[in-house]
Structure formats: structure tokens, C-alpha cells
Coordinates of C-alpha atoms in Angstrom, one line a residue:
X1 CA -13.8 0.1 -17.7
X2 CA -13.6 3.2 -16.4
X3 CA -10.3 2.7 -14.9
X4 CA -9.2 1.8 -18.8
X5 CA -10.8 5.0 -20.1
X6 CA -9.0 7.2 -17.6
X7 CA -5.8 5.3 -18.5
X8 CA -6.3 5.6 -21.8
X9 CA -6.7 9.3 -21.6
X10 CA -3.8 10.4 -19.7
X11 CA -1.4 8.5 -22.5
X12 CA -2.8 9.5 -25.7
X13 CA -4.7 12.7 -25.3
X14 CA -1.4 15.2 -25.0
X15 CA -3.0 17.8 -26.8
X16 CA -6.6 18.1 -26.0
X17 CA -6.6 21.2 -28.0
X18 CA -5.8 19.2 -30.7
X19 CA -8.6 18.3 -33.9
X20 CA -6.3 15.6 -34.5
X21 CA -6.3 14.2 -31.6
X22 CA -9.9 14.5 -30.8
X23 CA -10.6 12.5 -33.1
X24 CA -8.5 9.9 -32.3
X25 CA -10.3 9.8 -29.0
X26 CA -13.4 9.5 -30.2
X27 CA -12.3 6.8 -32.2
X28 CA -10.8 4.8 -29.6
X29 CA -14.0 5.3 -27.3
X30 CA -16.1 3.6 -30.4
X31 CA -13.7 0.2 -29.9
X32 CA -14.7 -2.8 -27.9
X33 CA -13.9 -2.8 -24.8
X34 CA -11.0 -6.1 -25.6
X35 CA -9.5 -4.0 -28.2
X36 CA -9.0 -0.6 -26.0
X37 CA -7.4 -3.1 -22.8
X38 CA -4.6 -4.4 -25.6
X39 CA -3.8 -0.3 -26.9
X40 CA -3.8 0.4 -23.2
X41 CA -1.2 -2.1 -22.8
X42 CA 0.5 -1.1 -25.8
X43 CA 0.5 2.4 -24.5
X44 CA 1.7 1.3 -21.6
X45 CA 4.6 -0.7 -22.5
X46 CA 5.1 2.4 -24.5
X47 CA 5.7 4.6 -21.9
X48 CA 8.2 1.8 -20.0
X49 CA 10.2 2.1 -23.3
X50 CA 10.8 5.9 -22.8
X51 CA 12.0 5.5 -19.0
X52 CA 14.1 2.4 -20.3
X53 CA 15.4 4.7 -22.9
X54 CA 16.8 7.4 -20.9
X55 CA 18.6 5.0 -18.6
X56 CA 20.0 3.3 -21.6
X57 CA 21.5 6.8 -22.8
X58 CA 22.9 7.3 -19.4
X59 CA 25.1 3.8 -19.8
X60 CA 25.1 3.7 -23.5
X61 CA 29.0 4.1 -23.4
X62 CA 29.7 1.8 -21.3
X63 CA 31.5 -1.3 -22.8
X64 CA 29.7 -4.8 -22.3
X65 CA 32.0 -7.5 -22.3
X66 CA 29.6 -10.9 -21.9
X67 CA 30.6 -13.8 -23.6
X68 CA 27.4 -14.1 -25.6
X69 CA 27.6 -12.0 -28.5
X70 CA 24.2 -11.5 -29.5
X71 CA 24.6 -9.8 -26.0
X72 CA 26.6 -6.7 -27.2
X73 CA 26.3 -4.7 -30.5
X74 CA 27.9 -1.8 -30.8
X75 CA 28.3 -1.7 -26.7
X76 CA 24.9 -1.3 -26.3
X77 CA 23.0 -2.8 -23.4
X78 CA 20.4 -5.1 -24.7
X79 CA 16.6 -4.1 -24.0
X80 CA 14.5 -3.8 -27.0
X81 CA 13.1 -7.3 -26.6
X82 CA 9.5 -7.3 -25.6
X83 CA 10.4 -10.0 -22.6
X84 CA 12.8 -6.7 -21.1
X85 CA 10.3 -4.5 -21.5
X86 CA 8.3 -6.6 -19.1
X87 CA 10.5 -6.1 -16.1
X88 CA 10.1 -3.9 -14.0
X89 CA 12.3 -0.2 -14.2
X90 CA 15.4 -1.0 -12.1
X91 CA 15.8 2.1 -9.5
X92 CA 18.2 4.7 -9.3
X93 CA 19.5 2.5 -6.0
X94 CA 19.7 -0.8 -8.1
X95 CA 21.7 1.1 -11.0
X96 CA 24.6 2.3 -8.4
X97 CA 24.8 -1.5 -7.2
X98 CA 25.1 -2.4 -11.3
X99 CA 27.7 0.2 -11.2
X100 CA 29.5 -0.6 -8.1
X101 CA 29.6 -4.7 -9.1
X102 CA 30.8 -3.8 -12.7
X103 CA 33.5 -1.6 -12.1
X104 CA 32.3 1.3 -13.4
X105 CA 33.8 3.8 -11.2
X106 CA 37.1 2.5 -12.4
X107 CA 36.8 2.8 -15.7
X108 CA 35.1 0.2 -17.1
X109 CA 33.4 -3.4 -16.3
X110 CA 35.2 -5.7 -15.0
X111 CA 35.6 -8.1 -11.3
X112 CA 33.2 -6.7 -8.8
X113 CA 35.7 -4.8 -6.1
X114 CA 33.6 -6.0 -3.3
X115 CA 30.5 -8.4 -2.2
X116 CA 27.1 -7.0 -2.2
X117 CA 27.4 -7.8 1.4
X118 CA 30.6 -5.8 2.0
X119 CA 29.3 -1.5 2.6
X120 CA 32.0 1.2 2.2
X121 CA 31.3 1.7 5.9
X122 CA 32.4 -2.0 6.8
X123 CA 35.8 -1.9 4.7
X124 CA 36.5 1.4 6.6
X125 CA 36.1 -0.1 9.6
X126 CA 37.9 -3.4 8.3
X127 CA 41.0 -0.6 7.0
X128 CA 40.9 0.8 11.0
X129 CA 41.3 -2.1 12.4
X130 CA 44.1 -3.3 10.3
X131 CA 45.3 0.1 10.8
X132 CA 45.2 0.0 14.5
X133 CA 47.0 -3.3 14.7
X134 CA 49.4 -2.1 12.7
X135 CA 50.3 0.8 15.2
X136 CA 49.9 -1.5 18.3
X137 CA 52.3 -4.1 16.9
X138 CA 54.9 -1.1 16.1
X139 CA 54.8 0.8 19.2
X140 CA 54.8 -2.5 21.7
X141 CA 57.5 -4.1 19.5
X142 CA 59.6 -0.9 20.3
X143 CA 59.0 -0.5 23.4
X144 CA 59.6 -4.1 24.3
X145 CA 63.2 -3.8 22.4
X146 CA 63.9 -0.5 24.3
X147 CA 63.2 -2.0 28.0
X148 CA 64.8 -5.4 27.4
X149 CA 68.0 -3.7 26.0
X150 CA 67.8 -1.3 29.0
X151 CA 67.3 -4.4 31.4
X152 CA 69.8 -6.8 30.3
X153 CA 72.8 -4.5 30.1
X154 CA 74.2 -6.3 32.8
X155 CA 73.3 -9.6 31.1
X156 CA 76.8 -11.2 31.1
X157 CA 77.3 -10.6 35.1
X158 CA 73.9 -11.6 36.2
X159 CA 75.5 -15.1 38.1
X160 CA 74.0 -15.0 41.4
X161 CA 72.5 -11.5 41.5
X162 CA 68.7 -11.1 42.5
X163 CA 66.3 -8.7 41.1
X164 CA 66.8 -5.9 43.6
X165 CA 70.7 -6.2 42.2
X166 CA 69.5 -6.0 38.8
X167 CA 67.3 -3.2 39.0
X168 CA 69.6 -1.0 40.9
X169 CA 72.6 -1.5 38.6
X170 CA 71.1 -0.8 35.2
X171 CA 70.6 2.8 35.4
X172 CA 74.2 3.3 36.2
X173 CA 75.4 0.8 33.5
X174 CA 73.3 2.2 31.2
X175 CA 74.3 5.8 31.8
X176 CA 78.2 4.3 31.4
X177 CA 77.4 2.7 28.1
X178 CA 76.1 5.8 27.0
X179 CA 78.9 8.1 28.0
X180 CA 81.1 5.3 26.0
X181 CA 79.0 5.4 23.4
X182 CA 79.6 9.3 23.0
X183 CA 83.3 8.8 22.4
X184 CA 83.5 5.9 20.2
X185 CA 80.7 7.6 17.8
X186 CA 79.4 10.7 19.4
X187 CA 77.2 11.8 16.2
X188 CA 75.8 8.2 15.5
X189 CA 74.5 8.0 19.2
X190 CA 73.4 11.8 18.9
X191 CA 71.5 10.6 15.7
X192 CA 69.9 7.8 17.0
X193 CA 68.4 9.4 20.0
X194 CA 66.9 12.6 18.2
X195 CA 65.4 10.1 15.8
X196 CA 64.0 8.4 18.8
X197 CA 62.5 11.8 20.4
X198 CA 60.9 13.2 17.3
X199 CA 59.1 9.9 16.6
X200 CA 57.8 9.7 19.8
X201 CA 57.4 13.6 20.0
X202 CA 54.9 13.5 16.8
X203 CA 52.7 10.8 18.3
X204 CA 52.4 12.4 21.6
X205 CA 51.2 15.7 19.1
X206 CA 48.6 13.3 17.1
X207 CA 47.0 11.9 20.6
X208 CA 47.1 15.6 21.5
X209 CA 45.4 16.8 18.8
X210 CA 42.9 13.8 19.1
X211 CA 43.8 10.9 17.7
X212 CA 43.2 7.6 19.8
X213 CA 46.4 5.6 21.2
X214 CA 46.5 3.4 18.3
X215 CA 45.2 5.5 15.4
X216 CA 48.1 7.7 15.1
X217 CA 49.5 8.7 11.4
X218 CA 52.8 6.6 11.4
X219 CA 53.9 7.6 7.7
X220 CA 53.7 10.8 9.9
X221 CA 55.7 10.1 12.7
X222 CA 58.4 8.0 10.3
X223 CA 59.1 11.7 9.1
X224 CA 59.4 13.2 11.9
X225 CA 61.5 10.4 13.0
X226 CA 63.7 10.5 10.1
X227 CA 64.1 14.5 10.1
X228 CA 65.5 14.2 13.3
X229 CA 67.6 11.2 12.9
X230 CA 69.3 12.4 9.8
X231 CA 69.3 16.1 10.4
X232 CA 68.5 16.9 14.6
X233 CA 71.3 15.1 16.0
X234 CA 74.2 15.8 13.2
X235 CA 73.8 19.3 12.9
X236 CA 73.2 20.0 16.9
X237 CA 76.1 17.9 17.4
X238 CA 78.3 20.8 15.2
X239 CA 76.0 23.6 16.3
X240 CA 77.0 23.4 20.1
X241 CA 80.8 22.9 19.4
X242 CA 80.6 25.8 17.7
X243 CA 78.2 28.0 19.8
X244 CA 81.3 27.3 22.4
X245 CA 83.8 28.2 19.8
X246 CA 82.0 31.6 19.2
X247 CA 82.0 32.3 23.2
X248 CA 84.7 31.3 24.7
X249 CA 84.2 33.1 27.7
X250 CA 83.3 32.2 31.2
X251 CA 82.0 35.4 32.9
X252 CA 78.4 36.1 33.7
X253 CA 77.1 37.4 30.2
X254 CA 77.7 34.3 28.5
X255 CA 74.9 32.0 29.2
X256 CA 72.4 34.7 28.7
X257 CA 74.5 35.7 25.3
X258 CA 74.4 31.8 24.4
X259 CA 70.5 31.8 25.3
X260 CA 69.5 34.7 22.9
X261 CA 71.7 33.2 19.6
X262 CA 70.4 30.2 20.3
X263 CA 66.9 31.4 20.0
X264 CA 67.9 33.7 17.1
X265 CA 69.8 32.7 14.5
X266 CA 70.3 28.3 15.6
X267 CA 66.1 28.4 15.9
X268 CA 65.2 30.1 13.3
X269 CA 67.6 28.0 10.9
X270 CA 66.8 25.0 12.9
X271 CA 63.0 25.7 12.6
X272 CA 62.8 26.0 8.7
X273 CA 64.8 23.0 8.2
X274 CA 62.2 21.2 10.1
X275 CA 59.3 22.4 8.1
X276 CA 60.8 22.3 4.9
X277 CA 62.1 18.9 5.0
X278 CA 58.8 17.2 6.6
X279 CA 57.2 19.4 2.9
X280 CA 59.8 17.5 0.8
X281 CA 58.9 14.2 2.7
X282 CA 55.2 14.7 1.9
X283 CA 55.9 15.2 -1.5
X284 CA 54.7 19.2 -1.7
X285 CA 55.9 21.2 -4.4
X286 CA 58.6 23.9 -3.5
X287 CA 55.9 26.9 -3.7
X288 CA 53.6 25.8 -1.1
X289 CA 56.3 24.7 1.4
X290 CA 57.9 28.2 1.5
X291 CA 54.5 29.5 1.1
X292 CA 53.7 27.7 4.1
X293 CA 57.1 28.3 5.4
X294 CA 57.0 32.2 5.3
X295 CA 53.4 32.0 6.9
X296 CA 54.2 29.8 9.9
X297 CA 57.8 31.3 10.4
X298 CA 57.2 34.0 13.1
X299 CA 54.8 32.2 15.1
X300 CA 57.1 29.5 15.3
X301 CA 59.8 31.5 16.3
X302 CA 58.0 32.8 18.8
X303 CA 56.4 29.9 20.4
X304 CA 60.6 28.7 20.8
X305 CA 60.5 31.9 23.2
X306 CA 57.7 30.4 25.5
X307 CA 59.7 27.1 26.2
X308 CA 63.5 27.7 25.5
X309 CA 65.0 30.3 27.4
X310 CA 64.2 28.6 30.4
X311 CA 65.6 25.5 29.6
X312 CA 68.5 27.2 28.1
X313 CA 69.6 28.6 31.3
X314 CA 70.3 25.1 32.6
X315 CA 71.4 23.9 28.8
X316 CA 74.7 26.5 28.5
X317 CA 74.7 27.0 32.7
X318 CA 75.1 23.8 34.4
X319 CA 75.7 20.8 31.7
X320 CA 78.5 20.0 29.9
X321 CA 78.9 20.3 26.3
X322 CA 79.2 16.6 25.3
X323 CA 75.7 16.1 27.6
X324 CA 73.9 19.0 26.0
X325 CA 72.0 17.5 23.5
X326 CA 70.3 14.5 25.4
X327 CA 69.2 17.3 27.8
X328 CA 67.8 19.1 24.8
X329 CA 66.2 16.4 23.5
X330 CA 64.6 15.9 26.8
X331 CA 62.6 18.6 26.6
X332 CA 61.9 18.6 22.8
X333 CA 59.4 16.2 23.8
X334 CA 57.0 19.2 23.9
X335 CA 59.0 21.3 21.5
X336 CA 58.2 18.4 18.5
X337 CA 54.6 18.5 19.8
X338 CA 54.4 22.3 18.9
X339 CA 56.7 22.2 15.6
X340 CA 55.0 19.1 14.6
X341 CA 51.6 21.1 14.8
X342 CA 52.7 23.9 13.1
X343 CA 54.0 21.8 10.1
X344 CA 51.0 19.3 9.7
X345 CA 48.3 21.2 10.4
X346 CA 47.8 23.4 7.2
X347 CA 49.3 20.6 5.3
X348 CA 46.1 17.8 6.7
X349 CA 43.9 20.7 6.2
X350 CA 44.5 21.3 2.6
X351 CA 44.3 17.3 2.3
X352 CA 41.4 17.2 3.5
X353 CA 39.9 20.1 1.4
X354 CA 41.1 18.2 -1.7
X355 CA 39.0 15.0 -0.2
X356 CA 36.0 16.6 0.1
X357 CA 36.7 18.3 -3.2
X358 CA 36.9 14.8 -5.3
X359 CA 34.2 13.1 -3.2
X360 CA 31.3 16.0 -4.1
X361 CA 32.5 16.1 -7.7
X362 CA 32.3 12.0 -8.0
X363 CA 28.6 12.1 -6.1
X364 CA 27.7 14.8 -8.6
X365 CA 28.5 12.6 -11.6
X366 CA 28.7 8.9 -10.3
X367 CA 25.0 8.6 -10.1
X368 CA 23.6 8.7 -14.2
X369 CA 19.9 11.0 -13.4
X370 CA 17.5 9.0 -14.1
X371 CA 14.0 11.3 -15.5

């Protein structure tokens, strides 16, 4: 009884101050005690319907669609009923699970987007996995096409030869089909092996920077791929028939001559068509790529000045012009790896801003507050 008194008293006397209410106490205290257990349960269910209340504001807008229709008035949720009153308040935990089952965060109810089973953890780990197979299945299908074609060059002669034969005639058949290759369509084979390079020169940056084997960024390396495919190889192709057109000389200031344009005017052009077309690939808009651009330029330029002038000395010194640029694109193995950087990093990082942006505005308003 005196459990039912002190109940009693903390839902009706507000305002002990209160005459009014006072009074109303008093009165209540002169009731049997069976009548004062059903106010106290009155009261009670009272105060459930105020909680119940402020979650039903919180989803008030939200359309119903049940196929009863006594279900949905006005796309209200129903719970006036005394039978809902009787159940206990659902948690702020069991209202996100309502939400995440109904659609909610997509606009509106609808097919549940995943089991109650399936945890945003486990379809991230589900996503890796297909991502890493993914990767796996490119790079070993390309690398299995590159030695085969390498190995079976001599294919059509191998009658009778042994493995030892084999092995120690492809290198040189190889290098012949190349050098024919050059004169039937020297920009096509030009093209095809810069595209080669700066795909594999932006994956060896990402597992540089990081990244596993197999969890590389290949929309990411496609561009880099592409960039050097359809621009690298055509316009080096032009740039080192005309470098020798501009210096037609042959004493001992040429090279060194050839060395310093090179890594003036052909790299800094080079360069900025780089970074500008990997911004148009990604979408950017134009002020943030030259913003980007004019911020990255120098540095660029002068990281060239770490790696180039040494290779350059054999580049315009000791191999021929048609040769040049498979020498160059030997060593832009590690020159990709440092533009690739310089053009991905601020571009990831402002990604990656924007994330975090989106994800601490939706956990601020995803989650009604429950009072």
C-alpha cells in the first residue's frame, strides 16, 4: 500500500504548492484502497501515453502503406488502442531497426534493404571481398595474357625444339616483333605500351601508399591507364621528333641542352596535362582542377628534377630516337608513382572529407530523439 501511495504521489501531485491539488490528494488518500490501485493504473497508462506520444510525433510523417485500412488514417501510426498502450515502449535501438527494415533512410517504407541478420559491417566486408576478387581476377588475367603472348611468339616453329630452345629464343623474337611493330604503326605500339606503364605505375603508387595487393582503386588505375594510352604515347611520340628537329646538332652541348627543355617546357606541359585530365576523368569541376593544378604545379615540377636529368643523359646520349620512349617508359614506373600521388592525393582527401561530412549530418538526424 505504501508502494501505491508513493506511486500515486509522484504522478498526480505536480504542484504541491498547489490548493488545488492538495485537495485532490487528500481526496484520493480518503478512497479504498481497490479504487486508488485502478487511478494508479490509470495514471500509469497515462504517463505511457505521453512517451508513446512523442515517438509518434517523431514518425508522424511517415507514410504507412499496410494493406488494412483501418491501419492508416491520415498516415498516422496506429496506437491509441488501450491493447498498444499495454506494450511495452519500443527503445531508441528497436526504432532504428523499424527504420532500417522500412526504408526509411530512403525516403519512405518500402522492401527491407537487408536481413535483420545482415550488419553494415558484414556487407562491407561482403563489398571487400567482391572487391578484391574483382582485382585478383583482372590483374592475373593480364598478367597471364602478357606472358603467354611473350612465350608463344615462336609458336609456329616450336617442331622439335625443347624448353631451353624456347626460352632462349623469345627475348630476341620478341624484341624483333617489337622493332617491326614500330614501323608498321609506331604510335599505336607507343600508345599501347604507355597505357600499359601508367596502369601498372598507379597500382604500384596505391600499394605504396598502403593499399593491400588486391584492394587497389582500379576506376583509379583505368585513368591512369587511359591518360597514358590516349595522350602519353601520341604526344611523346611527336614531342621527340621534334626535340631532334629543334637540335639538330651533334656536339657536346646538345644532350645537356636536350636534358634542360625536356625538364622545362615538355614537363611542365606534360605534367599539367596529366593532372588535368585524371580531374576531367573524376568528374571535378574546372575550378578545383586548376585550383589544384596551380597548387601542385611547382612541386611537381620539381620532383621531375630529382629523377629525370639522370635518366635523360642516357635518353638523348646513347638511345636512338625511335627506342626513346620504351626507355622512358621504363623508368616512369616510379615517375607515375610520384605524379599519380600528387594528382590523387588532395582529390581522396576532399572525398573523404565530404564522407565524413554526410555520415555526421545523417547520425545527427537519422535517429528521431526520443524524451
Amino acid at each position: 500500500m505504501a508502494a501505491v501511495n508513493t506511486i500515486a504521489s509522484q504522478t498526480f501531485v505536480t504542484l504541491p504548492n498547489s490548493i488545488y491539488s492538495l485537495t485532490k490528494y487528500k481526496a484520493f488518500l480518503s478512497l479504498p484502497s481497490s479504487s486508488r490501485i485502478r487511478i494508479a493504473d490509470v495514471g500509469a497508462r497515462k504517463t505511457r501515453t505521453l512517451a508513446t506520444g512523442a515517438i509518434n510525433e517523431e514518425i508522424r510523417a511517415i507514410p504507412v502503406q499496410i494493406g488494412d485500412i483501418s491501419d492508416q488514417q491520415e498516415g498516422r501510426v496506429r496506437g491509441n488502442d488501450e491493447g498498444f498502450l499495454d506494450q511495452p515502449i519500443p527503445s531508441t535501438g528497436q526504432i532504428v531497426g523499424y527504420a532500417l527494415e522500412s526504408g526509411i533512410g530512403d525516403g519512405g517504407v518500402g522492401v527491407a534493404a537487408c536481413s535483420p541478420s545482415d550488419s553494415p559491417v558484414e556487407v562491407g566486408d561482403r563489398d571487400k571481398l567482391a572487391d578484391r576478387i574483382i582485382n585478383a581476377s583482372i590483374v592475373l588475367a593480364a598478367g597471364t595474357f602478357a606472358i603467354t603472348k611473350l612465350l608463344t611468339i615462336d609458336r609456329d616453329y616450336w617442331h622439335g625444339w625443347t624448353i631451353f630452345e624456347i626460352l632462349r629464343y623469345a627475348p630476341l623474337h620478341n624484341w624483333a616483333a617489337y622493332e617491326e611493330a614500330l614501323k608498321t604503326n609506331p604510335v599505336l605500339a607507343k600508345m599501347m605500351i604507355s597505357g600499359i606503364v601508367y596502369s601498372m605505375g598507379d597500382w604500384i603508387a596505391q600499394c605504396y601508399a598502403g593499399k593491400p595487393l588486391f584492394d587497389f582503386d582500379r576506376t583509379r588505375m583505368f585513368r591512369s591507364g587511359l591518360t597514358g594510352f590516349a595522350l602519353h604515347g601520341s604526344l611523346s611520340h611527336y614531342y621527340y621528333e621534334i626535340c631532334e628537329s629543334v637540335f639538330p646538332f651533334h656536339s657536346w652541348w646538345v644532350v645537356p641542352a636536350k636534358v634542360a627543355f625536356d625538364q622545362t617546357v615538355w614537363s611542365a606541359i606534360w605534367n599539367s596535362i596529366y593532372f588535368v585530365t585524371l580531374g576531367f576523368l573524376r568528374f571535378e569541376s574546372p575550378a578545383n582542377i586548376f585550383g589544384e593544378l596551380k597548387a601542385t604545379f611547382w612541386p611537381m615540377l620539381t620532383a621531375g628534377w630529382k629523377l629525370w636529368p639522370f635518366a635523360h643523359l642516357i635518353t638523348y646520349g646513347v638511345v636512338p630516337v625511335e627506342q626513346r620512349l620504351l626507355w622512358v617508359d621504363c623508368v616512369e614506373l616510379v615517375w607515375v608513382m610520384i605524379l599519380s600521388t600528387y594528382s590523387n592525393e588532395k582529390s581522396e582527401a576532399r572525398h573523404s572529407e565530404a564522407i565524413l561530412c554526410e555520415i555526421s549530418a545523417e547520425s545527427v538526424t537519422a535517429v528521431p530523439e526520443v524524451l
